[in-house]
Each structure stands twice: as structure tokens, then as C-alpha cells.
Amino acid sequence: MAAPVGEMVWVPVLEEGVFRFDASEEARSAAGPSLSFVEPRRREEPREGGDRPAVVPACEVAGNVQKVVIKLPSGTSFYGTGEASGPLERTGKRVFTWNTDAWGFGPGTTSLYQSHPWVLAVLPDGKAFGVLADTTRRCEIDLRQECTIKFSAPSAYPIITFGPYNSPAEVMMSLSHAIGTVAMPPKWSLGYHQCRWSYDSSEKVLKQVVRTFREKGIPCDVIWMDIDYMDGFRCFTFDSNRFPDPKSMADDLHSIGCKSIWMLDPGIKKEKGYFVYESGSETDVWIKKADDSPFIGEVWPGDCVFPDFTCERTRTWWASLVKDFVSNGVDGIWNDMNEPAVFKTTTKTMPESNIHRGDADIGGVQNHSYYHNVYGMLMARSTYEGMAMSNTDKRPFVLTRAGFIGSQRYAATWTGDNLSNWEHMHMSLPMVLQLGLSGQPLSGPDIGGFAGNATPKLFGRWMGVGALFPFSRGHSETGSIDHEPWSFGEECEEVCRLALLRRYRLLPHIYTLFYLSHKKGAPVAAPLFFADSQDPELRKIETSFLLGPLLICASTSPEKGAHECAHKLPKGVWSRFDFGDSHPDLPVMYLQGGAILPVGLPIKHVGEASLEDDLSLIVSLDENGKAEGVLFEDAGDGYGFTQENYLLTYYVAQVHSSVVSVKVLKTEGSWNRPKRNLNISILLGGGAMISSHGVDGEELHITMPSGSEVSNLVATSELELKKRLEMISPIPDIDEPSGQEGAELSKIPIDLKSGDWLLKVVPWIGGRIISMTHLPTDSQWLHSRIEINGYEEYSGTEYRSAGCTEEYKVVRRYLEHSGEEESISLEGDIGGGLVLQRHISILKDNPKIVQINSSIQARNVGAGSGGFSRLVCLRVHPTFTLLHPTEVVVAFTAINGSKQECSPESGEVTLEGDLRPNGEWMLVDKCAGVSLVNTFDPSQVSKCLVHWGTGDLNMELWSEERPVSKDTPLTICHQYELRQTC
């Protein structure tokens, strides 16, 4: 029985404007402890105050599921939801918080590696409101209904609301008072990071990678070691042949200003004599099954056990191992696979029935479904604490793949295993911004894309913008071509050099932003609407973002560079500038009027800089002739800044009688100001500027040019920029690297969009459908890489026989807006005089339906064969992704009238004769309450096959197997429709 929908009970908590809501007083008592709050008791302690909530959620409890609804005014825009693919503005989207190994995710993927049950709402008047569903369990965040937030999760959980406050920045600051701020990163970690799966030896690392960066003058601070540095994938070990002396290697790296970061996974090889397994077993740290035996799952080393990080005993044990590991010269640690990922399972993780013996203050003994989403965060916490133990004079640097809201207290993150294509390059911008709007400011993508091969233009363009993300790292998978900055030709190498030199010049500003984020909770990279939340035109802009008052305008279109794009600017003064480094493949930069931007010298690594180096201030005056800025400086590492060992300088500029004075307004911290030169550049517009020099700490005076002189300077600057851009050799526009496996990832799929569906088709490799998104439910049904899986078809009974890899040509393409049915017709040559034709359409008279009409036809079959081909079979092979792998079945009525269900436990099932579905079968998702229905003509289908994979499912249709002639093709016409399940 469902409890009636009603308003939730509330108490004020934390600070003014923050409230806790529960379904009832009993639900408040039943809710588990908070793992998101930095001080969990503050969620439990009502505060004094007379303020009342402006918004009160409604709640319904149906069985064990608590459903919460929050209605906001028309015109509200939604953001947040943490690590989420797809657009920046989240209205119309749905997310499930369930940490998932999501290799090759797409824009419609609903569960990625991290869980942030949090929504930031920007109201029509520009004020902002935040909502946190404080539950660790799988939670549905449903934003598909306009101006409405819905949460649905099992068990009682509180809703915490923040605001409404006057701006999104104020909401983020208030959220940080609950979940904490980012740990202050060591300054070297804000340089560029180079990674690959894998640099396979210390010699490769030193002689072929790091020294090449130095020789070519391309900035880099960090080199990463993926899993292959280990001895047989055993954590805390080194391969004695390829990495015989890691401490010596680290010393050599340090001597040339480079740090190293090494991977640690949670899966510990179950092997007698392996010291980690033996000590963990002795300390009793492993996650248990319901029968109290250790859970064993397969990961990289084979059979593995998994530490139970919910226990303090386990965290202490792990931290001790980390402490010893760091003594090998390790500068940072990379926690991967910590969703936790498990191979050869339908769910891609461990059973939800596994038992964690958690500490009482975080929830006590619970099954895995309770702790799954915080497993990665607790592992990162343990790693962070181990690094802190190893050297109290250094700040730990940890990168984690899996996380939960609040993970920023322990680790940076990246956006997971992305693809080397333009869509993923574009998606990396809103993903980084979304994480920042969910409390995690230290993030970035794998620049260039992890899977597949980047082209020179894609890599250069991605580096151009990626060099300005808060966390900047290039990374690529094994089997792909080299993805170092010099791997794509001279033009791309020069773009990468310029992009990274730009980042390093901006490091004083970026480091200051991180200090402010650490102190106040502000995002480092913020969406454009942070400059004016009242302007609705700024709310969906995804290719521009703010680094404080610095505006970065990028292009994610292969056809146009950033200089060729029209960029929407917020109101007020915004002055374009560069460092003499403008390039068609680099973003355009603007500085907000009223801002002073501190910049440094062009350096190759952080250790090359000195506090005595010249400092530059770029000044953009506002309409009133004023500007201000701030610079944070300290040792770049350690915790002296917590003891006043730093210098925080507030600079101001103001015009009086055509003279600009620039001076220090005030300072904080105990450090004395370094003796250094100060260079001042005042922006005039159009990239023009006037400059002067002096001594930092002294007041400088600069005479402004007259109005006519300014006009001439601006005109000259704009002309010089135009000439410079015309003279630059652009990165060659190569569609694909010749002969390279994975090149197809860089091409752009064809969209079919009409009615309920958005399909993405790649004609150039198998004519496959790689994405099938149901728009009303925002659900993506295909599990795909561009070169495999998705919807594909074969011409034989053998798996991946001809038809799934050939390049198809587009025979016809109709668009809905032309009055035709949205459709595409493809044809691929499958050899032997045969072609495989496929017509994909979204029906004009019923746009809820996708129809696919495929046939194998004889085109040039020799007369000697009597006009008949070889034996062929049209085998339809779609691979569907399972949003809720434990709660799905394939259901149908067989031809013999019997009701049938196939569950994941069925494995592979072949249906022939009267056991075939009678023209219709469906993939039923009981959790989502929907079914993907596949209808077909049984006379065309001789066999159906169900194959359950790891988080995916094949529902195959097979024609009969026979020769074909021009008059006797093989044909299967079938349809897909999404229906609500009663």
C-alpha cells in the first residue's frame, strides 16, 4: 500500500536557508547516517532560527520506496546530477545514481562512474535553489517534467534544501558547508599530466616520453603508470623486469621536474604467499558473501577479493599499505575500477547481497546495495589518509574513477573512458561543468579521447580547450595509436605547445581559484550563466565557460575554429586578449570588465617557476573605470598555508583624469612580498592593450590614450590578428589516420530524429545504429562502441559474419522537415555479388515506432551458379544495454500459446518452431516500468536467440538459411516501440 502524498516534515539545519525534510518523524529516526556531509552530526542537529522553507517537497511512500516531488516556478533551469553525460541543462533528463563501469558511454547513458543525488535549480528571476537527496542507495533523479524534481529511492532518506539564494554561487557555497570543499591540491598537480594504458617500462617513461616533452619545449609536470607496471596486476608490486627500480626512476623524474602517479585497484589477487592477500586475510578485511565467506570476483589479476572500506580496520590496513608504497618515490595514486567493477557479471559489479561490516557511524552492517555508491569514495579516503601518513609535509594527490557527492574532500576525478570523437570532445565541457556544479571542482576528461584514435585536428582542438580545464590530462587505451602531443604532425604539436604554455601562464590564476574553492566552495570552472543568472540565453551555452572572471570560448565543431564562431557574451564589458598565441584551433579568451588577472611567465613545469619571477597583471576596466583582482601564493605544497604561511594580495585599479593607478589594496598571510618586477597590461578592446612596468607592491600610474588613439590601437590590433590567423598553417583536416585501427571513431554519426526517437547511424562501418534514444523517457537502449555492437546485422549464422564491418553507402536520406518520413537507406557490399540493404525509419503516421526493413539481395551472381548465391542467413543482432540488470526479463507469448520469460540466469536461449515468439517479444525493465517491444513477421523469422551479457542483452532474429537470387531475397521487417508496463 502507498502512503498518501503529503508535505514532508522539516527542521532547519546547518545555516540560514538550509532545511532537512523527512517523510515523517518516524522516517527521520529511521534514516541512516550521512556519508555526504563532512560533519554528519550537522545534518541531525536542528538549528535555532525563525526562517521557514520557501519550498516544501511532497512525498509518497510506496512499499519500501520513498518518492519525493519538488515543484518550482515555470522557467526554472536544472543542473547538477554530478557526473552525467549529455547536455549541461538537465531539464527533460533522468539519471540513476548507481556507480557503473561505463566504458564508451554516450550522451544518453543514465548511470556513470559516480553518484551525486543533487540538483541545482536556477529560478526564472536568477535566484538559485539546491536539493540533495541524502541517500547512498540507487536513486532515480527524474527531471523529465518541466520545473519538477523527482527523487525515488528505497528506504527512508532525508531531503536537504539550500536556498533559494540570490545566485548559483551562493547555493554552491552553502552546499560546501555541508559536504566540504575540495582538498587543496599541490600546485604541481595543476600542470599537464601525460598518461597511457600503458607506458610499459621505466625506459619508455624516461627516454621516450618525459625527455621528449622537455626537448620539444612542451610543458608537462606528471607522468602516469597504468596497471601494467605491476607484477601480474598485483597491487602494491612492481614488475621486476620492466620497472626494476621505481625509486631510482622517480628520482630521475624529479631531477627534470616531473612527478609520477601510479594506479591501485581494489581487486586483490587471491593467491597464497602474496603479501597483500595474506595480510588482508589475517586482518579480516574482505567483503563477505551472505554465508560469511569472502566474496571472490574476477578482475585483472584473475580471482580477487575486495577490501571492505566501510570498516575502519580495513581503511587503516589499506592506508598502511599506501604509506609503504609511497616510499618508492610515488607522488600520487590513481584509484581505478572502484565502482567496484567485476568482470563476467551481468551487473558489472558484485552481488547486492554481499555483506559489508560497516562502522556504526556510517550505517553499520549492511548489504552491498547500501554501500555500493560510496565504495569508491571510501577507497579514495583510505588512499588519501595513507598518503597523508607517508609525509605530513606534502598534500596527497589521489585520482578516483568512482565517487559520491563529497568525494572532493579526498580526490580529483576524471570523466571516465570516453571516445576519440567530436561528440565526446563536446560532451567533455558540460561534464566538467556539471561536476563543478555538484561540488567536485577538480575534474577533466581524457584529452584526445581514451578509446579509438584521434585525428590531428580533433586532438589539437581538444588539447586547446582541455589545457584550460581544472584537471588537464591526456590518456589513451592500449591498441590505439600514440596520443602524445607530437604524435599528430608538426601543426598539431605546435597547437599543443601553445595551449599548454597558455595554461602555465595562467597557473597563478588557476591556483588562486583552487584556493578560493578550497576556502569557499566556489566552482573553479563555472558555466557562463554564473556571470548573469538572470539572462536565460546563457543557461544552455556549453562551449564557453568561466575561470573566475576569465571567459573561455571554444569550438567543438570540426568545420569552424573558435575565432569563426559567434559567442554569446554576458552583459557588461568583456575584453578579448591573448598572449600573442591566437590560433584557429585554440579557444578565444575574454576578461570581464572590472577584473585583474594575474599571470606568470611561460614555463615548462611548475618547479621551473620562482616567486621572484616577473608577475604580470592584465587589467580590464569596467564602465566606471575600476578593476580588482586577487592572487594567492604559498609554497605550492604542504600545509603552511593553514598556519598563515602564504600571501594573499588584493589588487585594485582605478582611472582618475585619464590616469590609471594600480596598487595593492590589502594583503593577508604572514609572507613578505617577493622582490619582483610587475608588468601591467590594460585592455582597450579588440585585443589591443597598453603596458607599463614597475615593482610589485608599489603604486603604478599609466596614462590612458585618447579616444581616437584607442580606436586606432583597436583597429590595428584587429587587423594584426586577422593577418596572423591567415598566415598560420592550420592542422590538416584529415578524416582518419590511414590504415589505423579505430580511425572510424573520429567521424560524425548521422542523426535520425522524429517523434519519440533519436537514432545515430554510422554508415562507414557496418551501417550500424550506435544509439537509440527514447526522447520522452530519455533512455538510451543500445550498448555500443562505434565499431562493434549497437544494432548490426550479419549475412551468415556465424557471429560477426559479413555485413557488420563493411562500409555502407547512403542510398537515400529523407528528413521529416522536408515532408517525408525521417529515414535513411543504406547498402553494403557483402561479397559474392550480394548486398545487404537496410532501410531505417521513424514512422510518419506513428512516430512512436522505429522500423527497420533489411534484406540480402543478389546483385551480380554469376550465371554458372544458376543465378543463386552462396548459403546466407539474415541475422539481426541488436545489443541492448540493461539499465537495471537484475530487474529485467525477456517476455513473450509463444506461437504455441504459452507465456514465456527469459531472465539473466537463463544464459543463452534459442527459440525455434512453436517456441518462437508469436510476432512480438519485449525487454521488460521492471524497475523503470517500461518495455522495449520488438514486433516482426514470424513467417520471415526461423529462429530467435536471447543472449545475456555483462550488463547487456542480445535479442536476435534469424531468417532461414538458403541461397538468394535476384527474385528471392531474404527479408526481415521489424519494429521497436517503448511501452509503459502496467
Short mmCIF file of C-alpha atoms in Angstrom, two decimals, residues 96 134 150 670 779 781 910 915:
data_model
loop_
_atom_site.label_atom_id
_atom_site.label_comp_id
_atom_site.label_asym_id
_atom_site.label_seq_id
_atom_site.Cartn_x
_atom_site.Cartn_y
_atom_site.Cartn_z
CA PHE A 96 20.10 6.78 -11.89
CA ASP A 134 20.92 12.25 1.09
CA LYS A 150 11.56 13.88 -8.58
CA SER A 670 52.43 36.25 7.06
CA SER A 779 16.52 6.32 -22.14
CA TRP A 781 18.68 1.41 -25.35
CA THR A 910 17.43 -20.45 -28.64
CA LEU A 915 8.53 -21.87 -29.11
#
